[in-house]
């Protein structure tokens, strides 16, 4: 069934793009519902065995479901006009009609990032329609109630029906670049920290985020932030083979076998940084890529230039106006290596006052307390961290640390 799930993740946004090309952006919600209906049918009928042409199968079924939904909607005021449109789509949809350089998933992403949608709505809608994340996953990524995210998505779909029906083309990428970058970053972050509990990493979602980032790099080759985000993804994904143990357990960075890191991704990521960093005015994604590059270039944890990493996180924190508490948390972790755990614990206490429910806050505190030789407090902090973590692999890692400390 894993093969089918991977196919659905790849095929769903392309199928949605086909329907939107045929029936227009003002039918976004109906088209997305039709794709979801088709996915349910695929789940029932494929049973682990993909059809000869999964994309054609899914597109055909989704089109039928769309037709069914329109015909069943007696309240639609323009039912007769819509029925005519069903027989004469806006664009003749054939496999050869698209340019070989166009990618449906990227086009749907650009559509969801329409400049007249609020940024929060752009991100939420794209994560739902392109990445296939659940409302709960998106809410957890932004630390907001599920109802708030659901409302954003619903409003975004309705707003799209009021906007122009012209399907976006790659030349729109620059206009919508900031939103697209935000979406891809959250998508990749979710892939490496799954909020659903298991698995520890969603490899299909990570691969799709990298794929979209590559396409965006081709569309906007002069953007240092696009190059930075792609480099960040590659350098982070390179550590995946050593990050997950044989039983699915998480292995922290300082315990990873760096010989298992995926060297081609590291070489490609570092080459990107060498290409765009000189003379660049680094933005948030390029700065994070430079941090990942320092980790990738070091032979081990002890040889890592933690002072430079701490400095880069300080610049990043200043550049984002201190509005991202996760960046502050990472800066505190780097600070603990440079100046020791005592100063870091003080900074962590101040951060906890402002963001008491920040993910990883309790686990970082537990680790710092353990390094400070305060085992009783560390044990209590580890228990708090376990209770606050939904990811199964992370919970197991924290339990292992707790048991080791208790002994």
Tab-separated table of C-alpha atoms in Angstrom:
chain	number	residue	atom	x	y	z
A	1	UNK	CA	0.000	0.000	0.000
A	2	UNK	CA	2.997	2.257	0.479
A	3	UNK	CA	3.485	2.425	-3.300
A	4	UNK	CA	-0.092	3.599	-3.787
A	5	UNK	CA	0.241	6.272	-1.101
A	6	UNK	CA	3.372	7.596	-2.781
A	7	UNK	CA	1.563	7.713	-6.107
A	8	UNK	CA	-1.383	9.595	-4.599
A	9	UNK	CA	0.907	12.229	-3.114
A	10	UNK	CA	2.429	12.844	-6.549
A	11	UNK	CA	-0.664	12.506	-8.731
A	12	UNK	CA	-3.272	14.420	-6.707
A	13	UNK	CA	-2.039	17.989	-7.406
A	14	UNK	CA	-1.516	17.161	-11.077
A	15	UNK	CA	-5.066	15.876	-11.308
A	16	UNK	CA	-6.345	19.009	-9.589
A	17	UNK	CA	-4.447	21.122	-12.122
A	18	UNK	CA	-6.091	19.276	-15.013
A	19	UNK	CA	-9.555	19.950	-13.636
A	20	UNK	CA	-8.773	23.609	-12.987
A	21	UNK	CA	-7.510	24.013	-16.532
A	22	UNK	CA	-10.723	22.490	-17.816
A	23	UNK	CA	-13.275	24.242	-15.623
A	24	UNK	CA	-11.570	27.350	-14.274
A	25	UNK	CA	-10.162	28.650	-10.990
A	26	UNK	CA	-13.645	29.648	-9.846
A	27	UNK	CA	-14.350	25.931	-9.488
A	28	UNK	CA	-11.432	25.308	-7.147
A	29	UNK	CA	-13.466	23.897	-4.272
A	30	UNK	CA	-15.556	21.609	-6.454
A	31	UNK	CA	-12.472	20.417	-8.335
A	32	UNK	CA	-10.620	19.662	-5.112
A	33	UNK	CA	-13.631	17.769	-3.762
A	34	UNK	CA	-13.759	15.763	-6.986
A	35	UNK	CA	-10.074	14.857	-6.662
A	36	UNK	CA	-10.648	13.735	-3.077
A	37	UNK	CA	-13.560	11.567	-4.256
A	38	UNK	CA	-11.300	10.030	-6.889
A	39	UNK	CA	-8.626	9.320	-4.280
A	40	UNK	CA	-11.197	7.483	-2.168
A	41	UNK	CA	-12.123	5.401	-5.199
A	42	UNK	CA	-8.444	4.697	-5.850
A	43	UNK	CA	-7.964	3.587	-2.255
A	44	UNK	CA	-10.822	1.127	-2.628
A	45	UNK	CA	-9.955	-0.213	-6.060
A	46	UNK	CA	-6.183	-0.175	-6.395
A	47	UNK	CA	-5.560	-2.405	-3.359
A	48	UNK	CA	-1.779	-2.066	-3.647
A	49	UNK	CA	-1.781	-2.721	-7.425
A	50	UNK	CA	-1.475	0.453	-9.492
A	51	UNK	CA	-3.307	0.649	-12.838
A	52	UNK	CA	-1.297	0.830	-16.037
A	53	UNK	CA	-1.711	4.620	-16.214
A	54	UNK	CA	-2.501	5.918	-12.685
A	55	UNK	CA	-2.585	9.570	-13.796
A	56	UNK	CA	-5.135	8.942	-16.556
A	57	UNK	CA	-7.222	6.756	-14.237
A	58	UNK	CA	-7.326	9.371	-11.497
A	59	UNK	CA	-8.006	12.245	-13.916
A	60	UNK	CA	-10.877	10.351	-15.585
A	61	UNK	CA	-12.521	9.431	-12.287
A	62	UNK	CA	-12.030	12.941	-10.870
A	63	UNK	CA	-13.659	14.457	-13.954
A	64	UNK	CA	-16.638	12.118	-13.551
A	65	UNK	CA	-16.951	13.013	-9.868
A	66	UNK	CA	-16.839	16.708	-10.753
A	67	UNK	CA	-19.627	16.236	-13.287
A	68	UNK	CA	-21.656	14.307	-10.704
A	69	UNK	CA	-21.210	17.060	-8.124
A	70	UNK	CA	-22.233	19.835	-10.511
A	71	UNK	CA	-25.284	17.954	-11.763
A	72	UNK	CA	-26.336	17.131	-8.205
A	73	UNK	CA	-26.110	20.735	-7.059
A	74	UNK	CA	-29.693	21.880	-7.559
A	75	UNK	CA	-28.991	25.207	-5.869
A	76	UNK	CA	-26.464	26.342	-8.447
A	77	UNK	CA	-27.980	29.348	-10.229
A	78	UNK	CA	-26.072	28.786	-13.427
A	79	UNK	CA	-26.687	25.064	-13.659
A	80	UNK	CA	-27.529	25.102	-17.375
A	81	UNK	CA	-24.479	27.169	-18.258
A	82	UNK	CA	-22.292	24.918	-16.164
A	83	UNK	CA	-23.695	21.824	-17.870
A	84	UNK	CA	-22.675	23.288	-21.214
A	85	UNK	CA	-19.218	23.944	-19.854
A	86	UNK	CA	-18.936	20.307	-18.867
A	87	UNK	CA	-19.236	19.347	-22.514
A	88	UNK	CA	-16.876	22.117	-23.707
A	89	UNK	CA	-14.015	22.678	-21.251
A	90	UNK	CA	-12.027	25.910	-21.319
A	91	UNK	CA	-8.878	24.123	-22.501
A	92	UNK	CA	-8.628	20.925	-24.501
A	93	UNK	CA	-6.861	18.646	-22.029
A	94	UNK	CA	-4.502	16.200	-23.700
A	95	UNK	CA	-1.301	14.685	-22.327
A	96	UNK	CA	0.725	16.560	-24.974
A	97	UNK	CA	-0.896	19.987	-24.504
A	98	UNK	CA	1.402	21.073	-21.665
A	99	UNK	CA	4.933	22.300	-22.157
A	100	UNK	CA	7.513	19.815	-20.976
A	101	UNK	CA	8.825	22.546	-18.677
A	102	UNK	CA	5.483	23.041	-16.914
A	103	UNK	CA	4.692	21.080	-13.791
A	104	UNK	CA	1.110	20.873	-12.624
A	105	UNK	CA	1.974	20.780	-8.939
A	106	UNK	CA	4.017	23.991	-9.229
A	107	UNK	CA	1.214	25.684	-11.164
A	108	UNK	CA	-1.365	24.739	-8.536
A	109	UNK	CA	1.039	26.007	-5.887
A	110	UNK	CA	1.275	29.358	-7.687
A	111	UNK	CA	-2.507	29.496	-8.013
A	112	UNK	CA	-2.949	28.955	-4.280
A	113	UNK	CA	-0.421	31.722	-3.658
A	114	UNK	CA	-2.523	34.271	-5.533
A	115	UNK	CA	-1.316	37.756	-4.487
A	116	UNK	CA	-4.844	38.852	-3.586
A	117	UNK	CA	-5.161	36.146	-0.964
A	118	UNK	CA	-3.854	36.895	2.544
A	119	UNK	CA	-0.481	35.281	3.228
A	120	UNK	CA	-1.926	33.049	5.945
A	121	UNK	CA	-4.609	31.816	3.552
A	122	UNK	CA	-2.073	31.200	0.788
A	123	UNK	CA	0.019	28.972	2.998
A	124	UNK	CA	-2.888	27.040	4.499
A	125	UNK	CA	-4.602	26.443	1.146
A	126	UNK	CA	-1.417	25.282	-0.581
A	127	UNK	CA	-0.450	22.909	2.187
A	128	UNK	CA	-3.920	21.395	1.900
A	129	UNK	CA	-4.247	21.250	-1.899
A	130	UNK	CA	-0.655	20.609	-2.995
A	131	UNK	CA	1.016	18.889	-0.057
A	132	UNK	CA	-2.058	16.984	1.048
A	133	UNK	CA	-1.577	17.865	4.710
A	134	UNK	CA	-4.524	17.535	7.041
A	135	UNK	CA	-6.018	20.528	8.801
A	136	UNK	CA	-4.576	19.191	12.051
A	137	UNK	CA	-1.062	18.991	10.612
A	138	UNK	CA	-1.243	22.552	9.302
A	139	UNK	CA	-2.662	23.824	12.592
A	140	UNK	CA	0.116	22.131	14.537
A	141	UNK	CA	2.795	23.577	12.254
A	142	UNK	CA	1.503	27.088	12.992
A	143	UNK	CA	0.482	26.417	16.589
A	144	UNK	CA	-3.115	27.497	15.901
A	145	UNK	CA	-6.499	25.864	16.575
A	146	UNK	CA	-7.764	23.507	13.880
A	147	UNK	CA	-10.953	25.555	13.547
A	148	UNK	CA	-8.913	28.641	12.668
A	149	UNK	CA	-7.018	26.833	9.918
A	150	UNK	CA	-10.211	25.240	8.555
A	151	UNK	CA	-11.816	28.674	8.360
A	152	UNK	CA	-8.792	30.088	6.517
A	153	UNK	CA	-8.909	27.306	3.941
A	154	UNK	CA	-12.651	27.701	3.369
A	155	UNK	CA	-12.370	31.465	2.940
A	156	UNK	CA	-9.407	31.065	0.569
A	157	UNK	CA	-11.350	28.691	-1.665
A	158	UNK	CA	-14.285	31.088	-1.786
A	159	UNK	CA	-11.987	34.001	-2.560
A	160	UNK	CA	-10.437	32.138	-5.469
A	161	UNK	CA	-13.879	31.791	-7.048
A	162	UNK	CA	-14.123	35.605	-7.110
A	163	UNK	CA	-10.739	36.147	-8.768
A	164	UNK	CA	-9.765	35.859	-12.414
A	165	UNK	CA	-9.995	32.435	-13.984
A	166	UNK	CA	-6.645	32.597	-15.774
A	167	UNK	CA	-4.490	29.662	-14.771
A	168	UNK	CA	-1.043	30.872	-13.553
A	169	UNK	CA	2.048	30.386	-15.692
A	170	UNK	CA	5.688	30.078	-14.605
A	171	UNK	CA	6.364	33.770	-15.290
A	172	UNK	CA	4.151	34.576	-12.280
A	173	UNK	CA	6.684	32.920	-9.980
A	174	UNK	CA	8.488	36.136	-9.008
A	175	UNK	CA	5.248	37.906	-8.063
A	176	UNK	CA	4.255	35.089	-5.726
A	177	UNK	CA	7.740	34.043	-4.671
A	178	UNK	CA	7.634	34.899	-0.959
A	179	UNK	CA	4.444	32.920	-0.413
A	180	UNK	CA	5.673	29.952	-2.452
A	181	UNK	CA	8.910	29.830	-0.452
A	182	UNK	CA	6.993	29.918	2.831
A	183	UNK	CA	4.792	27.050	1.716
A	184	UNK	CA	7.676	24.872	0.556
A	185	UNK	CA	9.539	25.493	3.813
A	186	UNK	CA	6.564	24.483	5.958
A	187	UNK	CA	5.998	21.445	3.721
A	188	UNK	CA	9.595	20.315	4.177
A	189	UNK	CA	9.515	21.035	7.909
A	190	UNK	CA	6.407	18.889	8.288
A	191	UNK	CA	8.141	16.107	6.343
A	192	UNK	CA	10.979	16.054	8.889
A	193	UNK	CA	8.766	16.460	11.946
A	194	UNK	CA	5.506	14.690	11.208
A	195	UNK	CA	2.725	15.990	13.419
A	196	UNK	CA	0.559	12.942	12.851
A	197	UNK	CA	2.687	10.886	15.225
A	198	UNK	CA	4.243	8.403	12.807
A	199	UNK	CA	6.421	7.885	10.865
A	200	UNK	CA	9.374	9.916	12.083
A	201	UNK	CA	9.785	11.360	8.597
A	202	UNK	CA	7.466	11.573	5.601
A	203	UNK	CA	9.958	10.784	2.830
A	204	UNK	CA	7.385	11.256	0.059
A	205	UNK	CA	6.483	14.741	1.278
A	206	UNK	CA	10.173	15.655	1.574
A	207	UNK	CA	10.841	14.436	-1.964
A	208	UNK	CA	7.895	16.430	-3.318
A	209	UNK	CA	9.098	19.597	-1.553
A	210	UNK	CA	12.579	19.173	-3.064
A	211	UNK	CA	11.053	18.479	-6.472
A	212	UNK	CA	9.010	21.693	-6.327
A	213	UNK	CA	12.025	23.668	-5.099
A	214	UNK	CA	14.040	22.431	-8.094
A	215	UNK	CA	11.267	23.541	-10.450
A	216	UNK	CA	11.140	26.919	-8.726
A	217	UNK	CA	14.914	27.250	-9.089
A	218	UNK	CA	14.525	26.696	-12.836
A	219	UNK	CA	11.740	29.274	-13.015
A	220	UNK	CA	13.595	31.911	-10.917
A	221	UNK	CA	17.319	31.166	-11.418
A	222	UNK	CA	18.500	34.557	-10.117
A	223	UNK	CA	16.856	34.329	-6.692
A	224	UNK	CA	19.364	33.668	-3.908
A	225	UNK	CA	16.513	32.774	-1.548
A	226	UNK	CA	15.219	30.065	-3.887
A	227	UNK	CA	18.746	28.689	-4.171
A	228	UNK	CA	19.117	28.940	-0.408
A	229	UNK	CA	15.897	27.033	0.267
A	230	UNK	CA	16.846	24.285	-2.183
A	231	UNK	CA	20.319	24.026	-0.622
A	232	UNK	CA	18.778	23.882	2.854
A	233	UNK	CA	16.474	21.058	1.794
A	234	UNK	CA	19.257	19.070	0.151
A	235	UNK	CA	21.671	19.447	3.069
A	236	UNK	CA	18.969	18.529	5.588
A	237	UNK	CA	17.653	15.577	3.584
A	238	UNK	CA	21.224	14.294	3.169
A	239	UNK	CA	21.273	13.438	6.886
A	240	UNK	CA	18.131	11.302	6.696
A	241	UNK	CA	19.868	7.902	6.215
A	242	UNK	CA	21.725	8.403	9.498
A	243	UNK	CA	18.883	10.128	11.347
A	244	UNK	CA	16.578	7.115	11.630
A	245	UNK	CA	17.806	3.895	13.268
A	246	UNK	CA	16.943	0.317	12.229
A	247	UNK	CA	13.973	0.210	14.630
A	248	UNK	CA	12.682	3.607	13.519
A	249	UNK	CA	14.283	5.436	16.438
A	250	UNK	CA	15.634	8.957	16.098
A	251	UNK	CA	19.410	9.409	16.212
A	252	UNK	CA	20.527	12.917	17.256
A	253	UNK	CA	23.042	14.830	15.165
A	254	UNK	CA	25.979	14.296	17.519
A	255	UNK	CA	25.475	10.506	17.420
A	256	UNK	CA	24.931	10.087	13.676
A	257	UNK	CA	27.320	8.126	11.469
A	258	UNK	CA	28.257	10.831	8.993
A	259	UNK	CA	29.553	8.255	6.555
A	260	UNK	CA	25.900	7.381	5.952
A	261	UNK	CA	24.976	10.930	4.938
A	262	UNK	CA	23.927	11.158	1.293
A	263	UNK	CA	26.995	12.670	-0.309
A	264	UNK	CA	25.443	13.699	-3.666
A	265	UNK	CA	22.902	15.911	-1.870
A	266	UNK	CA	25.663	17.445	0.257
A	267	UNK	CA	27.827	18.159	-2.775
A	268	UNK	CA	24.905	19.702	-4.634
A	269	UNK	CA	23.845	21.814	-1.647
A	270	UNK	CA	27.352	23.103	-0.954
A	271	UNK	CA	27.861	23.861	-4.652
A	272	UNK	CA	24.668	25.932	-4.625
A	273	UNK	CA	25.955	27.914	-1.648
A	274	UNK	CA	29.325	28.468	-3.312
A	275	UNK	CA	27.494	29.702	-6.383
A	276	UNK	CA	25.087	32.205	-4.812
A	277	UNK	CA	26.570	33.257	-1.452
A	278	UNK	CA	29.499	35.489	-2.592
A	279	UNK	CA	28.251	39.060	-2.739
A	280	UNK	CA	24.678	38.082	-1.866
A	281	UNK	CA	22.519	39.865	0.658
A	282	UNK	CA	21.375	36.764	2.502
A	283	UNK	CA	17.760	36.271	3.426
A	284	UNK	CA	16.337	33.824	5.982
A	285	UNK	CA	16.547	30.736	3.775
A	286	UNK	CA	20.084	31.379	2.572
A	287	UNK	CA	21.191	31.969	6.175
A	288	UNK	CA	19.671	28.667	7.287
A	289	UNK	CA	21.315	26.931	4.340
A	290	UNK	CA	24.684	28.345	5.400
A	291	UNK	CA	24.115	26.904	8.881
A	292	UNK	CA	23.266	23.514	7.381
A	293	UNK	CA	26.369	23.816	5.229
A	294	UNK	CA	28.584	24.226	8.292
A	295	UNK	CA	27.144	21.023	9.755
A	296	UNK	CA	27.604	19.185	6.459
A	297	UNK	CA	31.211	20.273	6.025
A	298	UNK	CA	32.319	19.244	9.542
A	299	UNK	CA	33.708	15.722	10.079
A	300	UNK	CA	32.075	15.479	13.521
A	301	UNK	CA	30.237	17.513	16.137
A	302	UNK	CA	33.375	18.630	17.943
A	303	UNK	CA	34.904	20.015	14.748
A	304	UNK	CA	31.754	21.980	13.863
A	305	UNK	CA	32.160	25.756	13.865
A	306	UNK	CA	29.539	26.397	16.536
A	307	UNK	CA	30.615	29.998	17.032
A	308	UNK	CA	29.822	30.741	13.394
A	309	UNK	CA	26.524	28.862	13.674
A	310	UNK	CA	25.592	30.899	16.745
A	311	UNK	CA	26.483	34.105	14.904
A	312	UNK	CA	24.378	33.120	11.883
A	313	UNK	CA	21.397	32.302	14.105
A	314	UNK	CA	21.812	35.685	15.803
A	315	UNK	CA	21.734	37.421	12.405
A	316	UNK	CA	18.750	35.317	11.372
A	317	UNK	CA	16.910	36.165	14.590
A	318	UNK	CA	17.573	39.864	14.045
A	319	UNK	CA	16.546	39.672	10.381
A	320	UNK	CA	13.193	38.073	11.226
A	321	UNK	CA	12.561	40.614	13.966
A	322	UNK	CA	12.515	37.977	16.698
A	323	UNK	CA	9.080	36.859	15.493
A	324	UNK	CA	10.057	33.224	14.994
A	325	UNK	CA	10.559	31.530	18.382
A	326	UNK	CA	11.934	28.368	16.739
A	327	UNK	CA	14.896	30.365	15.405
A	328	UNK	CA	15.481	31.705	18.905
A	329	UNK	CA	15.355	28.162	20.285
A	330	UNK	CA	17.941	26.995	17.753
A	331	UNK	CA	20.129	29.985	18.581
A	332	UNK	CA	19.960	29.013	22.271
A	333	UNK	CA	21.020	25.442	21.425
A	334	UNK	CA	24.054	26.797	19.564
A	335	UNK	CA	24.740	29.166	22.463
A	336	UNK	CA	24.814	26.227	24.878
A	337	UNK	CA	27.674	24.688	22.917
A	338	UNK	CA	29.624	27.946	22.729
A	339	UNK	CA	29.160	29.339	26.254
A	340	UNK	CA	27.832	26.364	28.216
A	341	UNK	CA	24.385	25.226	29.378
A	342	UNK	CA	23.992	27.718	32.246
A	343	UNK	CA	23.633	30.802	30.038
A	344	UNK	CA	21.471	28.844	27.624
A	345	UNK	CA	19.084	27.791	30.409
A	346	UNK	CA	18.615	31.425	31.411
A	347	UNK	CA	17.824	32.386	27.808
A	348	UNK	CA	15.485	29.394	27.533
A	349	UNK	CA	13.553	30.476	30.626
A	350	UNK	CA	12.963	33.895	29.046
A	351	UNK	CA	11.776	32.264	25.818
A	352	UNK	CA	9.414	29.983	27.748
A	353	UNK	CA	7.763	33.002	29.344
A	354	UNK	CA	6.729	34.280	25.910
A	355	UNK	CA	6.101	30.923	24.188
A	356	UNK	CA	5.275	28.291	26.821
A	357	UNK	CA	3.899	25.791	24.272
A	358	UNK	CA	6.724	26.022	21.751
A	359	UNK	CA	7.564	22.567	20.296
A	360	UNK	CA	10.880	21.100	21.528
A	361	UNK	CA	11.080	23.638	24.359
A	362	UNK	CA	10.816	21.008	27.105
A	363	UNK	CA	13.147	18.563	25.344
A	364	UNK	CA	15.857	21.209	24.899
A	365	UNK	CA	15.492	22.209	28.546
A	366	UNK	CA	15.780	18.565	29.630
A	367	UNK	CA	18.961	18.126	27.602
A	368	UNK	CA	20.496	21.301	29.016
A	369	UNK	CA	19.623	20.260	32.576
A	370	UNK	CA	21.198	16.868	31.944
A	371	UNK	CA	24.377	18.543	30.691
A	372	UNK	CA	24.327	20.772	33.795
A	373	UNK	CA	24.404	17.674	36.052
A	374	UNK	CA	20.931	18.362	37.447
A	375	UNK	CA	19.407	14.903	36.967
A	376	UNK	CA	16.247	15.273	39.064
A	377	UNK	CA	15.191	18.410	37.195
A	378	UNK	CA	16.189	16.808	33.885
A	379	UNK	CA	14.019	13.748	34.599
A	380	UNK	CA	11.038	15.986	35.283
A	381	UNK	CA	11.712	17.969	32.102
A	382	UNK	CA	11.996	14.801	30.019
A	383	UNK	CA	8.600	13.662	31.317
A	384	UNK	CA	7.099	17.010	30.349
A	385	UNK	CA	8.703	16.737	26.910
A	386	UNK	CA	7.274	13.244	26.352
A	387	UNK	CA	3.782	14.449	27.285
A	388	UNK	CA	4.069	17.392	24.873
A	389	UNK	CA	5.289	15.336	21.893
A	390	UNK	CA	2.959	13.550	19.460
A	391	UNK	CA	5.614	12.155	17.133
A	392	UNK	CA	6.106	8.499	18.072
A	393	UNK	CA	9.805	8.390	17.153
A	394	UNK	CA	10.549	11.525	19.170
A	395	UNK	CA	8.636	10.157	22.142
A	396	UNK	CA	10.704	6.972	22.018
A	397	UNK	CA	13.936	8.946	21.822
A	398	UNK	CA	12.951	11.008	24.865
A	399	UNK	CA	11.952	7.877	26.789
A	400	UNK	CA	15.326	6.313	26.022
A	401	UNK	CA	17.077	9.426	27.350
A	402	UNK	CA	14.876	9.362	30.436
A	403	UNK	CA	15.598	5.701	31.165
A	404	UNK	CA	19.315	6.210	30.608
A	405	UNK	CA	19.333	9.174	32.978
A	406	UNK	CA	17.228	7.390	35.614
A	407	UNK	CA	19.684	4.499	35.702
